[in-house]
CSV table of N, CA and C in Angstrom, one decimal:
chain,number,residue,atom,x,y,z
A,1,MET,N,0.8,-1.2,0.0
A,1,MET,CA,0.0,0.0,0.0
A,1,MET,C,0.9,1.3,0.0
A,2,GLU,N,2.0,1.2,0.7
A,2,GLU,CA,2.9,2.4,0.8
A,2,GLU,C,3.4,2.8,-0.6
A,3,ALA,N,3.8,1.8,-1.4
A,3,ALA,CA,4.3,2.1,-2.7
A,3,ALA,C,3.2,2.6,-3.6
A,4,ARG,N,2.0,2.1,-3.5
A,4,ARG,CA,0.9,2.5,-4.3
A,4,ARG,C,0.5,4.0,-4.0
A,5,CYS,N,0.5,4.3,-2.7
A,5,CYS,CA,0.1,5.7,-2.3
A,5,CYS,C,1.2,6.7,-2.6
A,6,MET,N,2.4,6.3,-2.5
A,6,MET,CA,3.5,7.2,-2.9
A,6,MET,C,3.5,7.5,-4.4
A,7,THR,N,3.3,6.4,-5.1
A,7,THR,CA,3.2,6.6,-6.6
A,7,THR,C,2.0,7.5,-7.0
A,8,LYS,N,0.9,7.3,-6.3
A,8,LYS,CA,-0.3,8.2,-6.6
A,8,LYS,C,0.1,9.6,-6.2
A,9,ALA,N,0.7,9.8,-5.1
A,9,ALA,CA,1.1,11.2,-4.6
A,9,ALA,C,2.0,11.8,-5.7
A,10,ARG,N,2.9,11.1,-6.2
A,10,ARG,CA,3.8,11.6,-7.2
A,10,ARG,C,3.0,12.0,-8.5
A,11,ARG,N,2.1,11.2,-8.9
A,11,ARG,CA,1.2,11.5,-10.0
A,11,ARG,C,0.4,12.8,-9.8
A,12,LEU,N,0.1,13.0,-8.5
A,12,LEU,CA,-0.7,14.2,-8.2
A,12,LEU,C,0.2,15.5,-8.1
A,13,GLY,N,1.5,15.3,-8.3
A,13,GLY,CA,2.4,16.5,-8.3
A,13,GLY,C,3.0,16.7,-7.0
A,14,VAL,N,2.9,15.8,-6.1
A,14,VAL,CA,3.5,15.9,-4.7
A,14,VAL,C,5.0,15.4,-4.8
A,15,PRO,N,5.9,16.2,-4.4
A,15,PRO,CA,7.3,15.7,-4.5
A,15,PRO,C,7.5,14.5,-3.5
A,16,THR,N,7.9,13.4,-4.0
A,16,THR,CA,8.3,12.2,-3.2
A,16,THR,C,9.5,11.6,-3.8
A,17,PRO,N,10.2,10.8,-3.0
A,17,PRO,CA,11.4,10.0,-3.5
A,17,PRO,C,10.9,9.1,-4.7
A,18,VAL,N,11.8,8.9,-5.6
A,18,VAL,CA,11.5,8.0,-6.7
A,18,VAL,C,11.5,6.5,-6.1
A,19,LEU,N,10.5,5.7,-6.5
A,19,LEU,CA,10.5,4.3,-6.1
A,19,LEU,C,11.2,3.5,-7.1
A,20,TYR,N,12.3,2.9,-6.7
A,20,TYR,CA,13.1,2.1,-7.7
A,20,TYR,C,12.7,0.7,-7.8
A,21,ASP,N,12.3,0.1,-6.6
A,21,ASP,CA,12.1,-1.4,-6.6
A,21,ASP,C,11.1,-1.8,-5.5
A,22,VAL,N,10.3,-2.8,-5.9
A,22,VAL,CA,9.4,-3.4,-4.9
A,22,VAL,C,9.8,-4.9,-4.9
A,23,ASP,N,10.2,-5.4,-3.8
A,23,ASP,CA,10.6,-6.8,-3.7
A,23,ASP,C,9.5,-7.5,-2.9
A,24,PRO,N,8.6,-8.3,-3.6
A,24,PRO,CA,7.6,-9.0,-2.9
A,24,PRO,C,8.0,-10.1,-2.0
A,25,VAL,N,9.2,-10.7,-2.4
A,25,VAL,CA,9.7,-11.8,-1.6
A,25,VAL,C,10.3,-11.3,-0.3
A,26,LEU,N,11.1,-10.3,-0.3
A,26,LEU,CA,11.8,-9.8,0.9
A,26,LEU,C,10.9,-8.7,1.6
A,27,HIS,N,9.8,-8.3,0.9
A,27,HIS,CA,8.9,-7.3,1.5
A,27,HIS,C,9.6,-6.0,1.7
A,28,THR,N,10.4,-5.6,0.7
A,28,THR,CA,11.2,-4.3,0.8
A,28,THR,C,10.8,-3.4,-0.3
A,29,LEU,N,11.0,-2.1,-0.1
A,29,LEU,CA,10.9,-1.1,-1.1
A,29,LEU,C,12.2,-0.4,-1.1
A,30,THR,N,12.7,0.0,-2.3
A,30,THR,CA,13.9,0.7,-2.5
A,30,THR,C,13.6,2.1,-3.1
A,31,PHE,N,13.9,3.1,-2.4
A,31,PHE,CA,13.6,4.5,-2.8
A,31,PHE,C,14.9,5.3,-3.1
A,32,GLU,N,14.7,6.3,-3.9
A,32,GLU,CA,15.8,7.3,-4.1
A,32,GLU,C,16.2,7.9,-2.7
A,33,HIS,N,17.5,8.1,-2.6
A,33,HIS,CA,18.1,8.7,-1.4
A,33,HIS,C,17.8,10.2,-1.5
A,34,VAL,N,17.3,10.8,-0.5
A,34,VAL,CA,17.0,12.3,-0.5
A,34,VAL,C,18.2,12.9,0.3
A,35,ASP,N,19.0,13.7,-0.4
A,35,ASP,CA,20.1,14.4,0.2
A,35,ASP,C,19.6,15.7,0.7
A,36,GLY,N,19.3,15.7,2.0
A,36,GLY,CA,18.7,16.9,2.7
A,36,GLY,C,18.5,16.6,4.1
A,37,LEU,N,17.7,17.6,4.7
A,37,LEU,CA,17.4,17.5,6.1
A,37,LEU,C,15.9,17.4,6.3
A,38,PRO,N,15.5,16.7,7.4
A,38,PRO,CA,14.1,16.8,7.8
A,38,PRO,C,13.7,18.2,8.1
A,39,VAL,N,12.5,18.6,7.8
A,39,VAL,CA,12.0,19.9,8.1
A,39,VAL,C,12.1,20.2,9.6
A,40,LYS,N,12.0,19.1,10.4
A,40,LYS,CA,12.1,19.3,11.9
A,40,LYS,C,13.5,19.9,12.2
A,41,ASP,N,14.5,19.4,11.6
A,41,ASP,CA,15.9,19.9,11.9
A,41,ASP,C,16.0,21.3,11.5
A,42,ILE,N,15.4,21.7,10.3
A,42,ILE,CA,15.5,23.0,9.8
A,42,ILE,C,14.8,24.0,10.8
A,43,LEU,N,13.6,23.6,11.2
A,43,LEU,CA,12.8,24.5,12.1
A,43,LEU,C,13.6,24.7,13.4
A,44,LEU,N,14.3,23.6,13.9
A,44,LEU,CA,15.0,23.8,15.2
A,44,LEU,C,16.2,24.7,15.0
A,45,ARG,N,16.7,24.9,13.8
A,45,ARG,CA,17.9,25.7,13.5
A,45,ARG,C,17.5,27.1,13.1
A,46,PHE,N,16.2,27.5,13.3
A,46,PHE,CA,15.8,28.9,13.0
A,46,PHE,C,16.7,29.9,13.6
A,47,GLY,N,17.2,30.8,12.8
A,47,GLY,CA,18.1,31.9,13.3
A,47,GLY,C,19.5,31.5,13.2
A,48,LEU,N,19.8,30.3,12.8
A,48,LEU,CA,21.2,29.8,12.6
A,48,LEU,C,21.4,29.3,11.2
A,49,ASP,N,22.6,29.3,10.7
A,49,ASP,CA,23.0,28.7,9.5
A,49,ASP,C,22.1,29.1,8.3
A,50,GLY,N,21.7,30.3,8.2
A,50,GLY,CA,20.9,30.8,7.1
A,50,GLY,C,19.5,30.4,7.1
A,51,VAL,N,19.0,29.9,8.3
A,51,VAL,CA,17.6,29.5,8.4
A,51,VAL,C,16.9,30.7,8.9
A,52,ASN,N,16.3,31.5,8.0
A,52,ASN,CA,15.6,32.8,8.4
A,52,ASN,C,14.1,32.7,8.1
A,53,GLU,N,13.5,33.7,8.4
A,53,GLU,CA,12.0,33.8,8.2
A,53,GLU,C,11.6,33.5,6.8
A,54,GLU,N,12.3,34.1,5.8
A,54,GLU,CA,12.0,33.9,4.4
A,54,GLU,C,12.1,32.4,4.0
A,55,ARG,N,13.1,31.7,4.5
A,55,ARG,CA,13.2,30.3,4.2
A,55,ARG,C,12.1,29.5,4.9
A,56,LEU,N,11.7,29.8,6.1
A,56,LEU,CA,10.6,29.1,6.8
A,56,LEU,C,9.3,29.3,6.1
A,57,ASN,N,9.1,30.6,5.6
A,57,ASN,CA,7.9,30.9,4.9
A,57,ASN,C,7.8,30.1,3.6
A,58,ASP,N,8.9,29.9,2.9
A,58,ASP,CA,9.0,29.1,1.7
A,58,ASP,C,8.7,27.7,1.9
A,59,ILE,N,9.2,27.1,3.0
A,59,ILE,CA,9.0,25.7,3.4
A,59,ILE,C,7.5,25.5,3.7
A,60,ALA,N,7.0,26.5,4.5
A,60,ALA,CA,5.6,26.4,4.9
A,60,ALA,C,4.6,26.4,3.7
A,61,THR,N,5.0,27.2,2.7
A,61,THR,CA,4.2,27.3,1.5
A,61,THR,C,4.3,26.0,0.7
A,62,GLN,N,5.4,25.4,0.6
A,62,GLN,CA,5.6,24.1,0.0
A,62,GLN,C,4.8,23.0,0.7
A,63,ILE,N,4.8,23.0,2.0
A,63,ILE,CA,4.1,22.1,2.8
A,63,ILE,C,2.6,22.2,2.5
A,64,GLY,N,2.1,23.4,2.5
A,64,GLY,CA,0.7,23.7,2.2
A,64,GLY,C,0.3,23.2,0.8
A,65,ASN,N,1.1,23.5,-0.2
A,65,ASN,CA,0.9,23.1,-1.5
A,65,ASN,C,0.8,21.5,-1.6
A,66,ALA,N,1.8,20.9,-1.0
A,66,ALA,CA,1.9,19.4,-1.1
A,66,ALA,C,0.7,18.8,-0.5
A,67,ILE,N,0.3,19.2,0.7
A,67,ILE,CA,-0.8,18.6,1.4
A,67,ILE,C,-2.1,18.9,0.7
A,68,GLY,N,-2.3,20.1,0.1
A,68,GLY,CA,-3.4,20.4,-0.7
A,68,GLY,C,-3.6,19.5,-1.9
A,69,LYS,N,-2.5,19.2,-2.5
A,69,LYS,CA,-2.5,18.3,-3.7
A,69,LYS,C,-2.9,16.9,-3.3
A,70,LEU,N,-2.3,16.4,-2.1
A,70,LEU,CA,-2.6,15.1,-1.6
A,70,LEU,C,-4.1,15.0,-1.4
A,71,HIS,N,-4.6,15.9,-0.6
A,71,HIS,CA,-6.0,15.8,-0.1
A,71,HIS,C,-7.0,16.0,-1.3
A,72,ASP,N,-6.7,16.9,-2.2
A,72,ASP,CA,-7.5,17.2,-3.4
A,72,ASP,C,-7.6,15.9,-4.2
A,73,GLY,N,-6.5,15.1,-4.2
A,73,GLY,CA,-6.4,13.9,-5.0
A,73,GLY,C,-7.0,12.7,-4.3
A,74,GLY,N,-7.5,12.9,-3.1
A,74,GLY,CA,-8.2,11.8,-2.3
A,74,GLY,C,-7.2,10.9,-1.6
A,75,LEU,N,-6.0,11.5,-1.2
A,75,LEU,CA,-5.0,10.7,-0.5
A,75,LEU,C,-4.7,11.4,0.9
A,76,VAL,N,-4.7,10.5,1.9
A,76,VAL,CA,-4.4,10.9,3.3
A,76,VAL,C,-3.0,10.4,3.6
A,77,HIS,N,-2.1,11.2,4.1
A,77,HIS,CA,-0.7,10.7,4.4
A,77,HIS,C,-0.7,9.8,5.6
A,78,GLY,N,-1.4,10.3,6.7
A,78,GLY,CA,-1.5,9.4,7.9
A,78,GLY,C,-0.4,9.7,8.9
A,79,ASP,N,0.7,10.4,8.6
A,79,ASP,CA,1.7,10.7,9.6
A,79,ASP,C,2.4,12.0,9.2
A,80,LEU,N,1.7,13.0,9.1
A,80,LEU,CA,2.3,14.3,8.7
A,80,LEU,C,3.0,15.0,9.8
A,81,THR,N,4.2,14.5,10.1
A,81,THR,CA,5.1,15.1,11.1
A,81,THR,C,6.3,15.8,10.3
A,82,MET,N,7.0,16.6,11.1
A,82,MET,CA,8.1,17.3,10.5
A,82,MET,C,9.3,16.4,10.1
A,83,SER,N,9.3,15.2,10.7
A,83,SER,CA,10.3,14.2,10.4
A,83,SER,C,10.0,13.5,9.1
A,84,ASN,N,8.8,13.5,8.6
A,84,ASN,CA,8.4,12.9,7.4
A,84,ASN,C,8.4,13.8,6.2
A,85,MET,N,9.0,15.0,6.4
A,85,MET,CA,9.2,16.0,5.3
A,85,MET,C,10.6,16.3,5.2
A,86,MET,N,11.2,16.2,4.1
A,86,MET,CA,12.6,16.6,3.9
A,86,MET,C,12.7,17.8,3.0
A,87,ILE,N,13.8,18.5,3.1
A,87,ILE,CA,14.2,19.6,2.2
A,87,ILE,C,15.5,19.2,1.5
A,88,LYS,N,15.4,19.1,0.2
A,88,LYS,CA,16.6,18.8,-0.6
A,88,LYS,C,17.7,19.9,-0.4
A,89,ASN,N,18.9,19.5,-0.2
A,89,ASN,CA,20.0,20.4,-0.1
A,89,ASN,C,20.2,21.2,-1.4
A,90,SER,N,20.0,20.5,-2.6
A,90,SER,CA,20.4,21.0,-3.9
A,90,SER,C,19.5,22.2,-4.3
A,91,ASN,N,18.2,22.1,-3.9
A,91,ASN,CA,17.3,23.1,-4.5
A,91,ASN,C,16.2,23.6,-3.5
A,92,ASN,N,16.4,23.2,-2.2
A,92,ASN,CA,15.4,23.6,-1.2
A,92,ASN,C,14.0,23.1,-1.4
A,93,GLN,N,13.8,22.1,-2.2
A,93,GLN,CA,12.5,21.5,-2.5
A,93,GLN,C,12.1,20.5,-1.4
A,94,LEU,N,10.8,20.7,-1.0
A,94,LEU,CA,10.2,19.8,-0.1
A,94,LEU,C,10.0,18.4,-0.7
A,95,VAL,N,10.2,17.4,0.0
A,95,VAL,CA,9.9,16.0,-0.4
A,95,VAL,C,9.2,15.3,0.8
A,96,LEU,N,8.0,14.8,0.5
A,96,LEU,CA,7.3,14.0,1.5
A,96,LEU,C,7.8,12.5,1.5
A,97,ILE,N,8.0,12.0,2.7
A,97,ILE,CA,8.4,10.6,2.8
A,97,ILE,C,7.5,9.8,3.7
A,98,ASP,N,7.7,8.5,3.8
A,98,ASP,CA,7.1,7.6,4.7
A,98,ASP,C,5.5,7.6,4.5
A,99,PHE,N,5.1,7.0,3.5
A,99,PHE,CA,3.7,6.8,3.2
A,99,PHE,C,3.1,5.5,3.8
A,100,GLY,N,3.8,5.0,4.8
A,100,GLY,CA,3.4,3.7,5.4
A,100,GLY,C,2.0,3.7,6.0
A,101,LEU,N,1.6,4.8,6.5
A,101,LEU,CA,0.2,4.9,7.1
A,101,LEU,C,-0.8,5.5,6.1
A,102,SER,N,-0.4,5.8,4.9
A,102,SER,CA,-1.3,6.5,4.0
A,102,SER,C,-2.4,5.6,3.4
A,103,PHE,N,-3.5,6.3,3.0
A,103,PHE,CA,-4.6,5.6,2.4
A,103,PHE,C,-5.4,6.6,1.6
A,104,THR,N,-6.3,6.0,0.8
A,104,THR,CA,-7.2,6.9,0.0
A,104,THR,C,-8.5,7.1,0.7
A,105,SER,N,-9.0,8.3,0.6
A,105,SER,CA,-10.2,8.7,1.3
A,105,SER,C,-10.8,10.0,0.7
A,106,THR,N,-12.1,10.1,0.6
A,106,THR,CA,-12.7,11.3,0.2
A,106,THR,C,-13.5,11.9,1.4
A,107,ILE,N,-13.3,11.3,2.6
A,107,ILE,CA,-14.0,11.7,3.8
A,107,ILE,C,-13.3,12.9,4.4
A,108,PRO,N,-14.0,14.0,4.5
A,108,PRO,CA,-13.3,15.2,5.1
A,108,PRO,C,-12.7,15.0,6.5
A,109,GLU,N,-13.3,14.2,7.3
A,109,GLU,CA,-12.8,13.9,8.6
A,109,GLU,C,-11.4,13.3,8.6
A,110,ASP,N,-11.2,12.4,7.6
A,110,ASP,CA,-9.8,11.8,7.5
A,110,ASP,C,-8.8,12.8,7.2
A,111,LYS,N,-9.1,13.7,6.3
A,111,LYS,CA,-8.2,14.8,5.9
A,111,LYS,C,-8.0,15.7,7.1
A,112,ALA,N,-9.0,16.0,7.8
A,112,ALA,CA,-8.9,16.8,9.0
A,112,ALA,C,-8.0,16.2,10.1
A,113,VAL,N,-8.0,14.9,10.2
A,113,VAL,CA,-7.1,14.2,11.2
A,113,VAL,C,-5.6,14.4,10.7
A,114,ASP,N,-5.4,14.3,9.4
A,114,ASP,CA,-4.1,14.5,8.8
A,114,ASP,C,-3.6,15.9,9.2
A,115,LEU,N,-4.4,16.9,9.0
A,115,LEU,CA,-4.1,18.3,9.4
A,115,LEU,C,-3.9,18.5,10.9
A,116,TYR,N,-4.7,17.8,11.6
A,116,TYR,CA,-4.5,17.9,13.1
A,116,TYR,C,-3.2,17.4,13.6
A,117,VAL,N,-2.8,16.2,13.0
A,117,VAL,CA,-1.5,15.7,13.3
A,117,VAL,C,-0.4,16.7,13.0
A,118,LEU,N,-0.5,17.3,11.8
A,118,LEU,CA,0.5,18.3,11.4
A,118,LEU,C,0.5,19.5,12.4
A,119,GLU,N,-0.7,20.0,12.7
A,119,GLU,CA,-0.8,21.1,13.6
A,119,GLU,C,-0.1,20.8,15.0
A,120,ARG,N,-0.4,19.6,15.5
A,120,ARG,CA,0.2,19.2,16.8
A,120,ARG,C,1.7,19.1,16.7
A,121,ALA,N,2.2,18.6,15.6
A,121,ALA,CA,3.6,18.5,15.4
A,121,ALA,C,4.3,19.9,15.4
A,122,LEU,N,3.6,20.9,14.7
A,122,LEU,CA,4.1,22.2,14.7
A,122,LEU,C,4.1,22.9,16.1
A,123,ILE,N,2.9,22.7,16.7
A,123,ILE,CA,2.8,23.3,18.1
A,123,ILE,C,3.8,22.8,19.1
A,124,SER,N,4.0,21.5,19.0
A,124,SER,CA,5.0,20.9,19.9
A,124,SER,C,6.4,21.4,19.7
A,125,MET,N,6.7,21.9,18.6
A,125,MET,CA,8.0,22.4,18.3
A,125,MET,C,8.1,23.9,18.5
A,126,HIS,N,7.0,24.5,18.9
A,126,HIS,CA,6.9,26.0,19.1
A,126,HIS,C,7.4,26.7,17.8
A,127,SER,N,7.0,26.2,16.7
A,127,SER,CA,7.6,26.7,15.4
A,127,SER,C,6.7,27.8,14.7
A,128,SER,N,5.9,28.5,15.5
A,128,SER,CA,5.1,29.5,14.9
A,128,SER,C,6.0,30.7,14.5
A,129,ARG,N,7.2,30.7,14.8
A,129,ARG,CA,8.2,31.7,14.4
A,129,ARG,C,8.2,31.7,12.8
A,130,GLY,N,8.2,32.8,12.2
A,130,GLY,CA,8.2,32.8,10.8
A,130,GLY,C,6.8,32.6,10.2
A,131,ASP,N,5.8,32.6,11.1
A,131,ASP,CA,4.4,32.5,10.7
A,131,ASP,C,4.2,31.2,9.9
A,132,VAL,N,4.8,30.1,10.3
A,132,VAL,CA,4.7,28.9,9.5
A,132,VAL,C,3.2,28.4,9.4
A,133,VAL,N,2.5,28.5,10.5
A,133,VAL,CA,1.1,28.0,10.4
A,133,VAL,C,0.2,28.8,9.5
A,134,ARG,N,0.4,30.2,9.4
A,134,ARG,CA,-0.3,31.0,8.5
A,134,ARG,C,0.0,30.6,7.1
A,135,ARG,N,1.3,30.4,6.8
A,135,ARG,CA,1.7,30.1,5.5
A,135,ARG,C,1.2,28.8,5.0
A,136,LEU,N,0.8,27.9,5.9
A,136,LEU,CA,0.2,26.6,5.5
A,136,LEU,C,-1.1,26.8,4.9
A,137,ASN,N,-1.7,28.0,5.0
A,137,ASN,CA,-3.0,28.3,4.4
A,137,ASN,C,-2.9,28.2,2.9
A,138,ARG,N,-1.7,28.1,2.4
A,138,ARG,CA,-1.5,27.8,0.9
A,138,ARG,C,-2.3,26.5,0.6
A,139,TYR,N,-2.4,25.7,1.6
A,139,TYR,CA,-3.2,24.4,1.4
A,139,TYR,C,-4.6,24.7,0.8
A,140,SER,N,-5.2,25.7,1.3
A,140,SER,CA,-6.6,26.0,0.8
A,140,SER,C,-6.7,26.4,-0.7
A,141,SER,N,-5.6,27.0,-1.2
A,141,SER,CA,-5.7,27.3,-2.6
A,141,SER,C,-5.4,26.2,-3.5
A,142,CYS,N,-4.9,25.0,-3.0
A,142,CYS,CA,-4.6,23.8,-3.8
A,142,CYS,C,-5.7,22.8,-3.6
A,143,PHE,N,-6.6,23.0,-2.7
A,143,PHE,CA,-7.7,22.1,-2.4
A,143,PHE,C,-9.0,22.5,-3.0
A,144,HIS,N,-9.6,21.7,-3.9
A,144,HIS,CA,-10.8,22.2,-4.6
A,144,HIS,C,-12.0,21.5,-4.0
Protein backbone atom coordinates (compact mmCIF):
# COMPACT_ATOMS: atom_id res chain seq x y z
CA MET A 1 0.00 0.00 0.00
CA GLU A 2 2.89 2.40 0.77
CA ALA A 3 4.29 2.06 -2.75
CA ARG A 4 0.87 2.53 -4.32
CA CYS A 5 0.09 5.65 -2.28
CA MET A 6 3.51 7.19 -2.86
CA THR A 7 3.19 6.60 -6.59
CA LYS A 8 -0.26 8.19 -6.57
CA ALA A 9 1.08 11.18 -4.64
CA ARG A 10 3.82 11.63 -7.21
CA ARG A 11 1.24 11.53 -10.03
CA LEU A 12 -0.69 14.24 -8.18
CA GLY A 13 2.38 16.47 -8.32
CA VAL A 14 3.54 15.93 -4.75
CA PRO A 15 7.33 15.67 -4.51
CA THR A 16 8.25 12.21 -3.21
CA PRO A 17 11.35 10.05 -3.53
CA VAL A 18 11.51 7.95 -6.69
CA LEU A 19 10.48 4.34 -6.06
CA TYR A 20 13.11 2.12 -7.67
CA ASP A 21 12.09 -1.37 -6.65
CA VAL A 22 9.41 -3.40 -4.89
CA ASP A 23 10.59 -6.82 -3.72
CA PRO A 24 7.55 -8.96 -2.85
CA VAL A 25 9.74 -11.81 -1.60
CA LEU A 26 11.77 -9.77 0.89
CA HIS A 27 8.90 -7.31 1.47
CA THR A 28 11.15 -4.32 0.83
CA LEU A 29 10.90 -1.06 -1.07
CA THR A 30 13.92 0.72 -2.52
CA PHE A 31 13.62 4.49 -2.81
CA GLU A 32 15.78 7.31 -4.07
CA HIS A 33 18.08 8.74 -1.40
CA VAL A 34 17.02 12.29 -0.51
CA ASP A 35 20.11 14.36 0.19
CA GLY A 36 18.74 16.85 2.65
CA LEU A 37 17.43 17.51 6.12
CA PRO A 38 14.12 16.76 7.80
CA VAL A 39 11.98 19.89 8.15
CA LYS A 40 12.12 19.28 11.90
CA ASP A 41 15.88 19.89 11.92
CA ILE A 42 15.53 23.05 9.83
CA LEU A 43 12.84 24.47 12.11
CA LEU A 44 15.00 23.77 15.16
CA ARG A 45 17.85 25.72 13.52
CA PHE A 46 15.76 28.87 13.01
CA GLY A 47 18.07 31.87 13.30
CA LEU A 48 21.19 29.80 12.62
CA ASP A 49 23.01 28.69 9.46
CA GLY A 50 20.92 30.80 7.08
CA VAL A 51 17.59 29.50 8.40
CA ASN A 52 15.64 32.75 8.37
CA GLU A 53 12.01 33.77 8.22
CA GLU A 54 11.99 33.87 4.42
CA ARG A 55 13.20 30.26 4.22
CA LEU A 56 10.62 29.11 6.79
CA ASN A 57 7.86 30.86 4.86
CA ASP A 58 8.98 29.13 1.65
CA ILE A 59 9.00 25.74 3.38
CA ALA A 60 5.56 26.35 4.90
CA THR A 61 4.18 27.31 1.48
CA GLN A 62 5.60 24.12 -0.03
CA ILE A 63 4.06 22.05 2.78
CA GLY A 64 0.67 23.67 2.21
CA ASN A 65 0.89 23.06 -1.54
CA ALA A 66 1.87 19.41 -1.10
CA ILE A 67 -0.84 18.60 1.42
CA GLY A 68 -3.44 20.43 -0.65
CA LYS A 69 -2.54 18.31 -3.69
CA LEU A 70 -2.62 15.10 -1.63
CA HIS A 71 -6.03 15.80 -0.15
CA ASP A 72 -7.50 17.16 -3.37
CA GLY A 73 -6.43 13.88 -5.00
CA GLY A 74 -8.15 11.80 -2.32
CA LEU A 75 -5.00 10.75 -0.49
CA VAL A 76 -4.37 10.94 3.26
CA HIS A 77 -0.72 10.75 4.40
CA GLY A 78 -1.47 9.43 7.86
CA ASP A 79 1.71 10.68 9.56
CA LEU A 80 2.28 14.32 8.68
CA THR A 81 5.10 15.11 11.07
CA MET A 82 8.12 17.31 10.46
CA SER A 83 10.29 14.18 10.41
CA ASN A 84 8.40 12.87 7.36
CA MET A 85 9.16 15.97 5.31
CA MET A 86 12.62 16.55 3.87
CA ILE A 87 14.16 19.59 2.22
CA LYS A 88 16.63 18.78 -0.56
CA ASN A 89 20.02 20.42 -0.13
CA SER A 90 20.39 21.04 -3.86
CA ASN A 91 17.27 23.12 -4.46
CA ASN A 92 15.39 23.61 -1.16
CA GLN A 93 12.50 21.52 -2.52
CA LEU A 94 10.17 19.77 -0.09
CA VAL A 95 9.92 15.98 -0.39
CA LEU A 96 7.28 13.99 1.52
CA ILE A 97 8.43 10.60 2.78
CA ASP A 98 7.06 7.61 4.70
CA PHE A 99 3.68 6.81 3.21
CA GLY A 100 3.42 3.68 5.37
CA LEU A 101 0.22 4.87 7.07
CA SER A 102 -1.30 6.51 3.99
CA PHE A 103 -4.63 5.59 2.44
CA THR A 104 -7.17 6.87 -0.05
CA SER A 105 -10.22 8.68 1.26
CA THR A 106 -12.72 11.31 0.23
CA ILE A 107 -14.01 11.69 3.80
CA PRO A 108 -13.30 15.22 5.08
CA GLU A 109 -12.75 13.94 8.63
CA ASP A 110 -9.84 11.75 7.47
CA LYS A 111 -8.17 14.78 5.91
CA ALA A 112 -8.90 16.82 9.03
CA VAL A 113 -7.08 14.25 11.17
CA ASP A 114 -4.10 14.54 8.80
CA LEU A 115 -4.07 18.30 9.37
CA TYR A 116 -4.54 17.90 13.10
CA VAL A 117 -1.45 15.66 13.32
CA LEU A 118 0.50 18.31 11.40
CA GLU A 119 -0.78 21.10 13.65
CA ARG A 120 0.17 19.17 16.80
CA ALA A 121 3.65 18.54 15.40
CA LEU A 122 4.12 22.25 14.71
CA ILE A 123 2.78 23.35 18.07
CA SER A 124 4.95 20.86 19.93
CA MET A 125 8.02 22.42 18.30
CA HIS A 126 6.90 25.99 19.06
CA SER A 127 7.55 26.70 15.40
CA SER A 128 5.09 29.51 14.88
CA ARG A 129 8.15 31.72 14.36
CA GLY A 130 8.21 32.84 10.77
CA ASP A 131 4.42 32.50 10.68
CA VAL A 132 4.66 28.89 9.52
CA VAL A 133 1.07 28.02 10.45
CA ARG A 134 -0.35 30.99 8.50
CA ARG A 135 1.74 30.09 5.45
CA LEU A 136 0.23 26.62 5.51
CA ASN A 137 -2.97 28.32 4.41
CA ARG A 138 -1.53 27.81 0.92
CA TYR A 139 -3.20 24.43 1.42
CA SER A 140 -6.61 25.98 0.82
CA SER A 141 -5.65 27.33 -2.60
CA CYS A 142 -4.61 23.84 -3.76
CA PHE A 143 -7.66 22.05 -2.44
CA HIS A 144 -10.78 22.19 -4.58
